[in-house]
Coordinates of C-alpha atoms and ligand atoms in Angstrom, one line a residue:
M1 CA 9.4 42.7 4.7
S2 CA 10.5 39.0 4.9
T3 CA 14.2 38.3 5.5
Y4 CA 13.8 34.9 3.7
D5 CA 14.1 34.1 0.0
V6 CA 10.7 32.4 0.1
D7 CA 7.8 32.0 2.4
V8 CA 7.4 28.2 1.9
A9 CA 9.9 25.7 0.5
I10 CA 8.7 22.2 -0.3
L11 CA 11.2 19.4 -0.7
G12 CA 9.8 16.9 -3.2
A13 CA 7.2 17.2 -6.0
G14 CA 5.6 13.8 -5.5
T15 CA 2.0 13.3 -4.4
A16 CA 2.5 14.8 -0.9
G17 CA 4.7 17.7 -2.2
M18 CA 2.3 18.6 -5.0
A19 CA -0.7 18.6 -2.5
A20 CA 1.4 20.8 -0.2
Y21 CA 2.2 23.1 -3.0
R22 CA -1.5 23.5 -4.0
A23 CA -2.5 24.2 -0.4
A24 CA 0.3 26.7 0.2
A25 CA -0.3 28.5 -3.1
K26 CA -3.8 29.5 -1.8
H27 CA -2.1 31.7 0.8
T28 CA 1.2 32.9 -0.6
D29 CA 2.9 33.4 -4.0
S30 CA 6.4 33.1 -2.4
I31 CA 6.9 29.3 -2.9
A32 CA 9.7 27.0 -4.0
L33 CA 8.8 23.5 -5.0
L34 CA 12.1 21.7 -5.2
D35 CA 12.8 18.3 -6.9
G36 CA 15.8 17.2 -8.8
G37 CA 14.5 13.7 -9.5
P38 CA 12.3 12.4 -12.2
L39 CA 8.9 14.1 -11.9
G40 CA 5.6 12.1 -12.3
T41 CA 5.3 10.7 -8.7
T42 CA 6.2 7.3 -7.3
C43 CA 2.5 6.4 -7.6
A44 CA 2.3 7.0 -11.4
R45 CA 5.9 6.0 -12.4
V46 CA 6.8 3.0 -10.3
G47 CA 4.0 2.4 -7.8
C48 CA 0.2 2.2 -7.6
M49 CA -0.6 2.6 -11.3
P50 CA 2.0 0.3 -13.1
S51 CA 1.5 -2.4 -10.5
K52 CA -2.3 -2.3 -11.0
L53 CA -1.7 -2.4 -14.8
L54 CA 0.4 -5.6 -14.4
I55 CA -2.2 -7.1 -12.1
A56 CA -5.0 -6.3 -14.6
A57 CA -3.2 -8.3 -17.3
A58 CA -2.5 -11.1 -14.9
N59 CA -6.1 -11.3 -13.8
K60 CA -7.2 -11.4 -17.5
A61 CA -4.8 -14.3 -18.1
H62 CA -6.1 -16.1 -15.0
A63 CA -9.7 -15.7 -15.9
A64 CA -9.0 -17.0 -19.4
Q65 CA -7.5 -20.2 -17.9
D66 CA -10.3 -20.6 -15.4
T67 CA -13.3 -21.2 -17.6
A68 CA -13.6 -25.0 -17.7
R69 CA -15.4 -25.2 -14.4
F70 CA -18.1 -23.1 -15.9
G71 CA -18.4 -25.6 -18.8
I72 CA -16.5 -23.3 -21.2
H73 CA -13.5 -24.8 -22.9
L74 CA -11.0 -22.5 -24.5
D75 CA -7.5 -23.2 -25.8
P76 CA -4.9 -22.3 -23.3
P77 CA -4.2 -18.6 -23.7
H78 CA -0.9 -17.4 -25.2
I79 CA 0.7 -14.8 -23.0
D80 CA 2.8 -12.4 -25.0
G81 CA 5.1 -11.0 -22.3
A82 CA 6.4 -8.2 -24.6
A83 CA 2.9 -7.0 -25.3
V84 CA 1.9 -7.2 -21.7
M85 CA 4.9 -5.0 -20.7
Q86 CA 4.2 -2.7 -23.6
R87 CA 0.7 -2.0 -22.4
V88 CA 2.0 -1.5 -18.8
R89 CA 4.5 1.0 -20.0
D90 CA 2.2 2.8 -22.4
E91 CA -0.6 3.2 -19.9
R92 CA 1.9 4.1 -17.1
D93 CA 3.4 6.8 -19.4
R94 CA -0.1 8.2 -19.9
F95 CA -0.7 8.5 -16.1
V96 CA 2.8 10.0 -15.7
G97 CA 1.9 12.5 -18.5
F98 CA -1.2 13.7 -16.5
V99 CA 1.2 14.5 -13.6
L100 CA 3.7 16.2 -15.8
D101 CA 0.9 18.4 -17.2
A102 CA -0.1 19.4 -13.7
V103 CA 3.5 20.4 -12.8
D104 CA 3.7 22.3 -16.1
D105 CA 0.7 24.3 -15.0
F106 CA 2.6 25.5 -11.9
P107 CA 4.2 28.9 -12.5
D108 CA 7.9 28.5 -13.6
R109 CA 9.0 30.8 -10.8
H110 CA 7.8 28.3 -8.2
V111 CA 9.5 25.2 -9.5
I112 CA 13.2 24.5 -9.0
R113 CA 14.5 21.3 -10.6
E114 CA 17.1 20.6 -7.9
H115 CA 17.3 18.5 -4.8
A116 CA 17.8 20.3 -1.4
V117 CA 19.5 19.4 1.9
F118 CA 19.4 21.4 5.2
E119 CA 22.3 23.6 6.2
D120 CA 20.4 24.8 9.2
D121 CA 16.7 25.2 10.3
H122 CA 15.9 27.8 7.7
T123 CA 18.6 27.3 5.0
L124 CA 18.6 24.8 2.2
R125 CA 21.6 24.0 0.0
L126 CA 20.5 23.0 -3.6
T127 CA 22.3 20.5 -5.8
S128 CA 23.9 23.4 -7.7
G129 CA 25.4 24.7 -4.5
R130 CA 23.0 27.6 -4.4
K131 CA 21.4 28.5 -1.1
L132 CA 17.8 29.2 -0.4
T133 CA 16.3 30.4 2.9
A134 CA 12.6 29.7 3.8
R135 CA 10.3 30.9 6.5
A136 CA 8.6 27.5 6.6
I137 CA 9.6 24.2 5.0
V138 CA 7.7 21.0 4.1
I139 CA 9.7 17.8 3.8
A140 CA 7.9 15.5 1.3
T141 CA 10.8 13.4 0.0
G142 CA 9.1 10.0 -0.3
S143 CA 10.7 6.6 0.3
H144 CA 12.9 4.0 -1.4
P145 CA 13.0 0.2 -1.5
M146 CA 15.1 -1.4 1.3
I147 CA 17.5 -4.0 0.2
A148 CA 19.2 -6.0 3.0
G149 CA 20.3 -9.5 3.8
P150 CA 20.6 -12.4 1.5
I151 CA 18.9 -10.9 -1.5
K152 CA 22.0 -8.6 -2.1
G153 CA 23.6 -11.8 -3.4
A154 CA 21.5 -11.5 -6.5
G155 CA 23.9 -8.8 -7.8
D156 CA 22.6 -7.2 -11.0
R157 CA 19.8 -9.8 -11.3
L158 CA 18.0 -8.0 -8.5
Y159 CA 15.0 -5.9 -9.3
T160 CA 12.7 -3.7 -7.3
N161 CA 9.5 -1.8 -8.3
D162 CA 11.8 0.9 -9.6
G163 CA 12.9 -1.4 -12.5
I164 CA 10.4 -4.1 -13.3
F165 CA 7.8 -1.9 -15.1
D166 CA 10.5 -1.1 -17.6
W167 CA 11.0 -4.7 -18.5
Q168 CA 10.7 -5.3 -22.3
D169 CA 9.5 -8.8 -21.7
L170 CA 8.5 -11.1 -18.8
P171 CA 11.2 -13.3 -17.4
E172 CA 10.8 -17.1 -17.4
S173 CA 11.1 -17.3 -13.6
A174 CA 11.4 -15.0 -10.6
A175 CA 12.1 -15.4 -6.9
V176 CA 10.0 -12.8 -5.1
F177 CA 11.3 -11.8 -1.6
G178 CA 8.9 -10.2 0.9
A179 CA 5.3 -11.3 1.4
G180 CA 4.1 -7.8 2.3
I181 CA 1.9 -5.7 0.1
I182 CA 4.1 -5.3 -2.9
G183 CA 5.4 -8.9 -2.8
L184 CA 1.9 -10.4 -2.7
E185 CA 0.6 -8.1 -5.5
L186 CA 3.6 -8.5 -7.8
G187 CA 4.3 -12.2 -6.9
Q188 CA 0.8 -13.3 -7.7
A189 CA 0.7 -11.2 -10.9
L190 CA 3.9 -12.7 -12.2
H191 CA 2.7 -16.2 -11.4
R192 CA -0.6 -15.5 -13.3
L193 CA 1.3 -14.3 -16.3
G194 CA 3.1 -17.6 -16.6
V195 CA 6.4 -16.7 -14.8
R196 CA 7.6 -19.6 -12.6
T197 CA 7.4 -17.7 -9.3
R198 CA 8.3 -18.6 -5.7
L199 CA 7.5 -16.2 -2.9
F200 CA 9.7 -16.0 0.2
G201 CA 8.4 -14.2 3.3
R202 CA 9.4 -13.6 6.9
N203 CA 7.8 -14.1 10.2
H204 CA 4.6 -15.6 8.6
A205 CA 3.5 -12.2 7.4
V206 CA 0.8 -12.3 4.7
G207 CA 0.5 -8.7 3.4
P208 CA -0.5 -6.4 6.3
I209 CA -3.0 -8.8 7.9
S210 CA -2.8 -8.7 11.7
D211 CA -5.7 -11.0 12.5
P212 CA -4.4 -14.5 12.9
E213 CA -7.5 -16.2 11.5
V214 CA -7.7 -13.9 8.5
R215 CA -4.0 -14.4 7.9
A216 CA -4.3 -18.2 8.1
R217 CA -7.2 -18.2 5.7
A218 CA -5.5 -15.9 3.2
G219 CA -2.2 -17.9 3.4
E220 CA -4.1 -21.1 2.7
I221 CA -5.8 -19.6 -0.4
F222 CA -2.5 -18.1 -1.8
E223 CA -0.6 -21.4 -1.2
A224 CA -3.2 -23.3 -3.1
E225 CA -2.5 -21.1 -6.2
F226 CA 1.3 -20.6 -6.1
S227 CA 4.5 -21.5 -4.2
A228 CA 4.7 -19.4 -1.1
H229 CA 7.0 -19.8 2.0
W230 CA 5.8 -17.5 4.7
H231 CA 8.8 -17.9 7.0
A232 CA 11.9 -18.8 5.1
D233 CA 15.6 -18.8 5.7
S234 CA 17.4 -18.2 2.4
E235 CA 20.7 -17.8 0.6
V236 CA 21.0 -16.1 -2.8
T237 CA 23.9 -16.2 -5.2
Q238 CA 24.2 -14.7 -8.7
D239 CA 24.8 -17.4 -11.3
G240 CA 25.7 -15.9 -14.6
D241 CA 22.5 -14.4 -16.0
G242 CA 20.4 -16.0 -13.2
V243 CA 20.3 -16.6 -9.5
I244 CA 20.4 -19.6 -7.3
V245 CA 18.2 -19.5 -4.3
R246 CA 18.6 -22.0 -1.4
W247 CA 15.9 -21.9 1.2
S248 CA 14.5 -23.8 4.2
D249 CA 11.6 -23.4 6.6
A250 CA 12.9 -21.0 9.3
S251 CA 10.4 -22.4 11.9
D252 CA 12.2 -25.7 11.9
E253 CA 15.9 -25.9 12.3
D254 CA 15.9 -29.5 11.0
A255 CA 14.0 -28.6 7.9
P256 CA 15.7 -29.6 4.6
W257 CA 17.3 -27.1 2.3
H258 CA 16.0 -26.7 -1.2
E259 CA 17.6 -25.1 -4.2
E260 CA 16.2 -23.6 -7.4
R261 CA 17.5 -21.4 -10.2
F262 CA 15.6 -18.3 -11.3
D263 CA 16.1 -15.6 -13.9
C264 CA 16.0 -12.9 -11.3
V265 CA 15.1 -11.8 -7.8
V266 CA 12.3 -9.3 -7.2
A267 CA 12.8 -7.5 -3.9
A268 CA 9.7 -6.3 -2.1
T269 CA 11.2 -6.3 1.4
G270 CA 9.9 -3.0 2.6
R271 CA 10.5 0.7 2.0
A272 CA 12.6 3.3 4.0
P273 CA 11.9 7.0 4.2
N274 CA 14.1 9.4 2.2
V275 CA 15.5 11.3 5.2
A276 CA 19.1 10.0 5.7
K277 CA 20.7 12.3 3.2
L278 CA 18.7 15.5 4.1
G279 CA 21.3 16.9 6.5
L280 CA 18.7 16.7 9.3
D281 CA 21.6 16.5 11.8
Q282 CA 22.3 20.2 10.8
T283 CA 19.0 21.2 12.2
S284 CA 17.5 21.3 15.7
L285 CA 14.7 18.9 14.8
P286 CA 13.9 16.0 17.1
L287 CA 14.5 12.6 15.4
D288 CA 13.3 9.1 16.2
Q289 CA 15.7 6.1 16.3
N290 CA 15.4 5.8 12.5
G291 CA 16.4 9.4 12.0
V292 CA 12.8 10.4 11.0
P293 CA 11.7 13.8 12.5
I294 CA 9.1 13.4 15.2
F295 CA 5.9 15.1 14.1
D296 CA 2.2 15.6 15.1
R297 CA 0.2 13.5 12.6
L298 CA -2.8 15.9 13.1
S299 CA -0.9 19.0 12.0
M300 CA 2.2 17.3 10.3
R301 CA 4.3 19.9 12.3
I302 CA 7.6 18.8 13.8
G303 CA 7.4 19.9 17.4
D304 CA 6.8 23.7 17.5
S305 CA 9.1 24.3 14.6
H306 CA 8.4 25.9 11.2
I307 CA 9.1 22.5 9.5
F308 CA 6.4 19.9 8.4
M309 CA 6.4 16.3 7.2
A310 CA 4.2 14.8 4.5
G311 CA 3.9 11.5 2.7
D312 CA 6.0 8.4 2.8
C313 CA 9.1 10.2 4.3
G314 CA 7.2 10.3 7.6
D315 CA 7.1 6.5 7.8
D316 CA 3.5 6.6 9.1
L317 CA 0.9 5.4 6.6
P318 CA 2.7 5.1 3.3
L319 CA -0.4 5.2 1.1
L320 CA -1.4 7.5 -1.7
H321 CA -4.5 9.1 -0.1
E322 CA -2.7 9.6 3.1
A323 CA 0.2 11.3 1.3
S324 CA -2.2 13.6 -0.4
D325 CA -4.1 14.5 2.9
E326 CA -0.8 15.0 4.7
G327 CA 0.6 17.2 2.0
T328 CA -2.5 19.4 2.1
M329 CA -2.3 19.8 5.9
A330 CA 1.4 20.5 5.8
G331 CA 1.3 23.0 3.0
E332 CA -1.6 24.9 4.5
N333 CA 0.0 25.0 7.9
A334 CA 3.4 26.0 6.5
A335 CA 1.8 28.9 4.7
L336 CA -0.4 30.0 7.7
L337 CA 2.3 29.9 10.4
P338 CA 2.4 31.0 13.2
A339 CA -1.2 29.6 13.1
S340 CA -1.1 25.8 12.7
Y341 CA -4.3 23.8 12.7
R342 CA -4.8 20.2 13.8
K343 CA -7.2 18.2 11.7
Q344 CA -8.9 14.9 12.4
R345 CA -7.6 12.0 10.2
R346 CA -9.8 9.8 8.1
T347 CA -10.6 6.2 9.1
P348 CA -7.6 4.1 8.2
L349 CA -8.1 2.0 5.1
S350 CA -5.6 -0.2 3.4
I351 CA -6.3 -2.4 0.4
V352 CA -4.1 -5.1 -1.3
F353 CA -5.0 -5.8 -4.9
S354 CA -4.2 -9.5 -4.7
D355 CA -6.8 -12.2 -5.3
P356 CA -8.3 -12.6 -2.8
Q357 CA -8.1 -8.9 -2.1
I358 CA -7.1 -7.9 1.4
A359 CA -8.5 -4.9 3.3
L360 CA -7.8 -3.5 6.7
I361 CA -10.3 -1.0 7.9
G362 CA -10.3 1.1 11.1
A363 CA -8.6 -0.4 14.1
T364 CA -6.7 -3.5 13.3
H365 CA -7.0 -6.7 15.3
A366 CA -3.4 -6.2 16.6
E367 CA -4.1 -2.6 17.7
L368 CA -7.3 -3.6 19.6
T369 CA -5.6 -6.6 21.3
E370 CA -2.6 -4.5 22.3
S371 CA -4.9 -1.7 23.7
A372 CA -6.8 -4.3 25.8
C373 CA -10.0 -2.9 24.3
N374 CA -13.2 -4.9 25.0
F375 CA -14.5 -6.0 21.7
A376 CA -16.5 -8.8 20.1
V377 CA -15.8 -10.4 16.7
G378 CA -18.3 -11.6 14.1
S379 CA -17.2 -13.1 10.8
V380 CA -18.3 -14.6 7.5
E381 CA -16.6 -17.1 5.2
F382 CA -17.2 -16.5 1.5
E383 CA -16.7 -20.1 0.3
D384 CA -20.5 -20.8 0.2
Q385 CA -21.6 -17.2 0.0
G386 CA -24.2 -16.9 -2.8
R387 CA -22.7 -14.2 -5.0
S388 CA -19.2 -15.5 -4.6
R389 CA -20.2 -19.0 -5.4
T390 CA -22.2 -18.0 -8.5
M391 CA -19.3 -16.0 -9.9
G392 CA -16.7 -18.5 -8.9
L393 CA -14.8 -15.9 -6.9
G394 CA -13.5 -18.3 -4.3
G395 CA -13.5 -18.2 -0.5
G396 CA -12.2 -15.8 2.1
L397 CA -12.8 -14.5 5.5
L398 CA -14.2 -11.1 6.9
R399 CA -13.9 -10.5 10.6
I400 CA -15.6 -7.4 12.1
Y401 CA -14.6 -5.9 15.5
A402 CA -17.2 -4.0 17.6
E403 CA -17.1 -2.4 21.0
L404 CA -18.8 -4.3 23.8
D405 CA -21.6 -2.4 25.4
T406 CA -22.0 0.2 22.6
G407 CA -21.9 -2.0 19.6
R408 CA -19.8 0.6 17.7
V409 CA -18.0 -0.8 14.7
L410 CA -14.2 -0.3 15.5
G411 CA -12.5 -2.1 12.6
A412 CA -12.4 -5.1 10.3
E413 CA -9.9 -7.3 8.4
M414 CA -10.8 -9.2 5.3
A415 CA -9.2 -11.4 2.7
G416 CA -11.9 -12.2 0.2
P417 CA -13.7 -11.3 -3.0
D418 CA -14.1 -7.6 -3.7
A419 CA -12.6 -6.6 -0.4
E420 CA -11.9 -3.2 -2.0
H421 CA -15.6 -2.4 -2.0
I422 CA -16.6 -4.0 1.3
G423 CA -13.7 -2.2 2.8
H424 CA -15.0 1.1 1.7
L425 CA -18.5 0.4 3.0
L426 CA -17.1 -0.5 6.4
A427 CA -14.7 2.5 6.4
W428 CA -17.5 4.9 5.6
A429 CA -19.7 3.4 8.3
I430 CA -16.9 3.7 10.9
E431 CA -16.3 7.3 9.8
E432 CA -20.0 7.9 10.7
N433 CA -19.5 6.1 14.1
A434 CA -22.1 3.5 13.1
T435 CA -23.0 0.7 15.4
V436 CA -23.6 -2.9 14.2
D437 CA -27.3 -2.4 14.7
R438 CA -27.3 0.8 12.5
M439 CA -25.3 -0.9 9.8
L440 CA -27.9 -3.8 9.8
S441 CA -30.6 -1.2 9.1
Y442 CA -28.9 -0.4 5.7
P443 CA -30.4 -2.0 2.6
F444 CA -28.8 -5.1 1.2
Y445 CA -29.6 -6.4 -2.3
H446 CA -29.8 -10.0 -3.2
P447 CA -27.7 -11.8 -4.4
T448 CA -24.6 -9.6 -3.7
L449 CA -21.3 -9.9 -1.9
E450 CA -22.6 -7.2 0.5
E451 CA -25.0 -9.9 1.9
G452 CA -21.8 -11.5 3.2
L453 CA -21.1 -8.3 5.0
R454 CA -24.6 -8.4 6.5
T455 CA -24.0 -12.0 7.7
A456 CA -20.8 -10.9 9.4
L457 CA -22.6 -8.0 11.0
R458 CA -25.4 -10.4 12.3
N459 CA -22.8 -12.6 13.7
T460 CA -21.1 -9.6 15.4
A461 CA -24.5 -8.6 16.9
A462 CA -24.8 -12.1 18.3
A463 CA -21.3 -12.0 19.7
L464 CA -22.2 -8.7 21.4
S465 CA -25.4 -10.3 22.8
M466 CA -27.3 -7.7 20.9
G467 CA -29.1 -10.0 18.5
P468 CA -29.8 -13.6 17.7
K469 CA -27.3 -15.8 15.9
P470 CA -28.4 -16.0 12.3
P471 CA -29.3 -19.5 10.9
L472 CA -26.5 -21.3 9.1
R473 CA -25.5 -19.3 5.9
S474 CA -28.2 -16.7 6.9
I475 CA -30.7 -18.8 4.9
D476 CA -33.6 -16.7 6.3
C477 CA -32.3 -13.8 4.1
G478 CA -32.1 -15.9 0.9
P479 CA -29.9 -18.8 -0.4
G480 CA -26.2 -18.2 0.2
A481 CA -26.7 -14.8 1.9
Ligands
FAD1 C1 4.9 -0.7 -6.1 C2 4.1 0.2 -5.3 C3 2.7 0.1 -5.4 C4 1.9 1.0 -4.6 N1 0.6 0.8 -4.7 C5 -0.2 1.6 -4.0 C6 -1.6 1.5 -4.1 O1 -2.2 0.7 -4.8 N2 -2.4 2.3 -3.3 C7 -1.8 3.2 -2.4 O2 -2.6 3.9 -1.7 N3 -0.5 3.4 -2.3 C8 0.3 2.6 -3.1 N4 1.7 2.7 -3.0 C9 2.2 3.8 -2.1 C10 2.2 5.2 -2.7 O3 2.7 5.1 -4.0 C11 3.0 6.1 -1.9 O4 2.4 6.2 -0.6 C12 3.0 7.6 -2.4 O5 3.3 7.6 -3.8 C13 3.9 8.4 -1.6 O6 4.0 9.8 -2.2 P1 5.1 10.8 -1.7 O7 4.7 12.1 -2.2 O8 5.3 10.6 -0.2 O9 6.4 10.3 -2.4 P2 7.0 10.4 -3.9 O10 5.9 10.4 -4.9 O11 8.0 9.3 -4.0 O12 7.6 11.8 -4.0 C14 8.8 12.1 -3.3 C15 9.6 13.1 -4.2 O13 10.7 13.7 -3.4 C16 11.8 13.9 -4.3 N5 12.9 14.1 -3.4 C17 13.6 13.1 -2.7 N6 14.7 13.7 -2.0 C18 14.6 15.0 -2.3 C19 15.4 16.2 -1.8 N7 16.4 16.1 -1.0 N8 15.0 17.4 -2.3 C20 13.9 17.6 -3.1 N9 13.2 16.5 -3.6 C21 13.5 15.3 -3.1 C22 11.8 12.7 -5.2 O14 12.5 13.0 -6.4 C23 10.3 12.5 -5.4 O15 9.9 13.1 -6.6 C24 2.5 1.9 -3.8 C25 3.9 2.0 -3.7 C26 4.7 1.2 -4.4 C27 6.2 1.3 -4.4
NAD2 N1 -2.2 -1.7 -2.5 C1 -1.5 -0.8 -1.8 O1 -2.0 0.1 -1.2 C2 0.0 -0.8 -1.9 C3 0.7 -1.6 -2.8 C4 2.0 -1.6 -2.7 C5 2.7 -0.9 -1.8 N2 2.1 -0.1 -0.9 C6 2.8 0.7 0.1 O2 4.2 0.4 0.0 C7 4.7 0.0 1.3 C8 5.9 -0.9 1.1 O3 5.5 -2.2 0.6 P1 6.4 -3.5 0.8 O4 5.6 -4.6 0.4 O5 7.7 -3.3 0.3 O6 6.6 -3.4 2.4 P2 5.9 -4.2 3.6 O7 6.4 -3.7 4.8 O8 4.4 -4.3 3.4 O9 6.4 -5.7 3.4 C9 7.8 -6.1 3.4 C10 7.8 -7.5 3.9 O10 9.1 -8.1 3.5 C11 9.6 -8.9 4.6 N3 11.0 -9.0 4.5 C12 12.0 -8.1 4.8 N4 13.2 -8.7 4.5 C13 13.0 -9.9 3.9 C14 13.8 -10.9 3.4 N5 15.1 -10.7 3.3 N6 13.3 -12.0 2.9 C15 11.9 -12.2 2.9 N7 11.1 -11.3 3.4 C16 11.6 -10.1 3.9 C17 9.1 -8.2 5.8 O11 9.0 -9.1 6.9 C18 7.7 -7.7 5.4 O12 6.7 -8.7 5.6 C19 3.5 -0.6 2.0 O13 3.7 -0.5 3.4 C20 2.4 0.1 1.4 O14 2.0 1.2 2.3 C21 0.7 0.0 -0.9

C-alpha cells in the first residue's frame, strides 16, 4: 500500500505536462495533473499558433503588394488591422478550444486547478495551502518572456507574445527588440501588415543561425525588406502613449545616435524557464547556475531521483515537438520507477517561419566547429534556382555539412524559400544516417526547390572529393536546377 497521496504528480498542463499525463495514465490511475494557470498551452494561446496566424495574414498582404513584377497591377491593398487581429483571435480560440476539450476528457479526479511548489522531495504545497505527496513527480512548468535592460523603460507600452495576440487593432508603429526567433517572425509580420517597424538585435544574431555565411545572407535579405539593426545599443523611454527609442551601432563607439518615436515596444528578448518560484531549494535536487535542475536528456530524470523534467522549463530545446517527446518520456519513466528507460532523441530540427524561412537541421555549424569535427561543406544559392526564380520566391543559402571519409550528412543550415520542407527532408535523411551519395540517389523532380537541395548535395560530394563539381547552376540537370 502506497504511503503517498498519488503515484505521479505532474506540475503543469501545457504540451509537455499533457504528454506526461497521457504516458503515465497508461500505467497508473493514481495521478495528479496540477495547473492553476490558464489552460490551453503556450503553443495554442500565445505561441506557435497565433504567431503563425499573424504571419499568414502578413504574407497575404505582402503577396498582394508584390504582383507588379509579374505584370499584374492591383490597387494597393487596404489592411484592416482590426479584422486581421479578429481572425488571429478567432482561430487562436479555436485551437485553444481543441486543447480545452482534451483536458475536459481527462477524469476530474486527476486534474487539480492549482499551482504547486515543493516543500521537500516528495511533498508539494498547492496554492490553497493543501499538501500533496507523490511517489514520482514531473516538472513541466514552461517558460516566460525575459524582460531586462533598456526595454524596461517602455513602461506600460511594452508588449510580449503574452499580450499582442489580444490586440484589438494593429499599432501604427512598433520597435521590436530581439532578433531571435520570435523577433524575426513577429517583426517581419508587423512590417508586412503596414506597421512602421524597426528591429533591434544584439551580437549580430539573426534568428538561431550559427553559420556565418548563412547568417550574413539572411541578414542581407531581411535588411533589404525592413529596418533591422543586428547589434544595437539602445535607450528606451515611455513618452505618454508611446515610446522614444534612441539607438546607435554597438560595433562602433563613434557611431551616431538616432531617435524615433513608436507606439509600443515588442520584447522578444528570450525566454526563461519557470523554475525560480518552485521551491527547488527545499529539495535535494542538483541545480545548474541558472537554478534549473540538472537532468539526463535521454530519460528526463534528475540524477537518480524520482523527479523528472519536461518541456521549456528544462531550458534545453524549447520547441513544441521536443516538449511533447520529453513529456512522454518523463511521464512514462515517472510511472514505471524504479525502472527508468533512456531513449534516443530525434534529429534536431528548428524552423523559423520568417521569409526567407530559416532551418537548422542536425548538428549546427557552431557545434561542428567547436567539436573540431572533420567536415566538408557544400552549398546552393537560391537566387537563380529555377523554381525559386519562376515563383519569385527570392534568394537564400543552404549549406550542408558532411563528415570527411564517410560522407555521412551531419547537419545543415538554411535561410531560403520553403526551408521548412527542405529542412524536413534533410532531417529525415540524417535520421536514417544517410550519406551524401545515398541522398543523391533519391529522385528529384523538375522544376522544384528540391533540385536546389540536390545541387547543394553535389557540391558537398565535390567538397568531400567524392564526386565531380557540378557545372554552374547544375545545368546538366535542367535549367536552373
Ligand atoms: C511566440 C512563440 C511562438 C512559438 N512558435 C513555435 C513554433 O512555431 N514551433 C515550435 O516548435 N515551438 C514554438 N514555440 C515554442 C513552444 O510554444 C514551446 O516550446 C512549448 O509550448 C512549451 O511547452 P511546455 O509544456 O513546456 O510549456 P507550457 O505550454 O507553457 O506549459 C506550462 C504550464 O505550466 C503551468 N505552470 C507553471 N508553473 C506551475 C506550477 N508551479 N504548478 C503547476 N503548473 C504550473 C503553466 O500554467 C502552464 O500551463 C513558440 C513559443 C512562443 C512563445
Ligand atoms: N518557429 C519556432 O519554432 C519558434 C518561434 C518562436 C519561438 N520559439 C521558441 O521560443 C524561444 C524563445 O524565442 P526568443 O526569440 O524570445 O528567444 P531567442 O533566444 O531566440 O532570441 C532572443 C534574442 O534577443 C536578444 N536580446 C536579448 N536582450 C536584448 C535587448 N535588450 N535588445 C536587443 N536584443 C536583445 C538576444 O541576443 C537573442 O538574440 C526560442 O528559443 C524558440 O525555441 C520557436
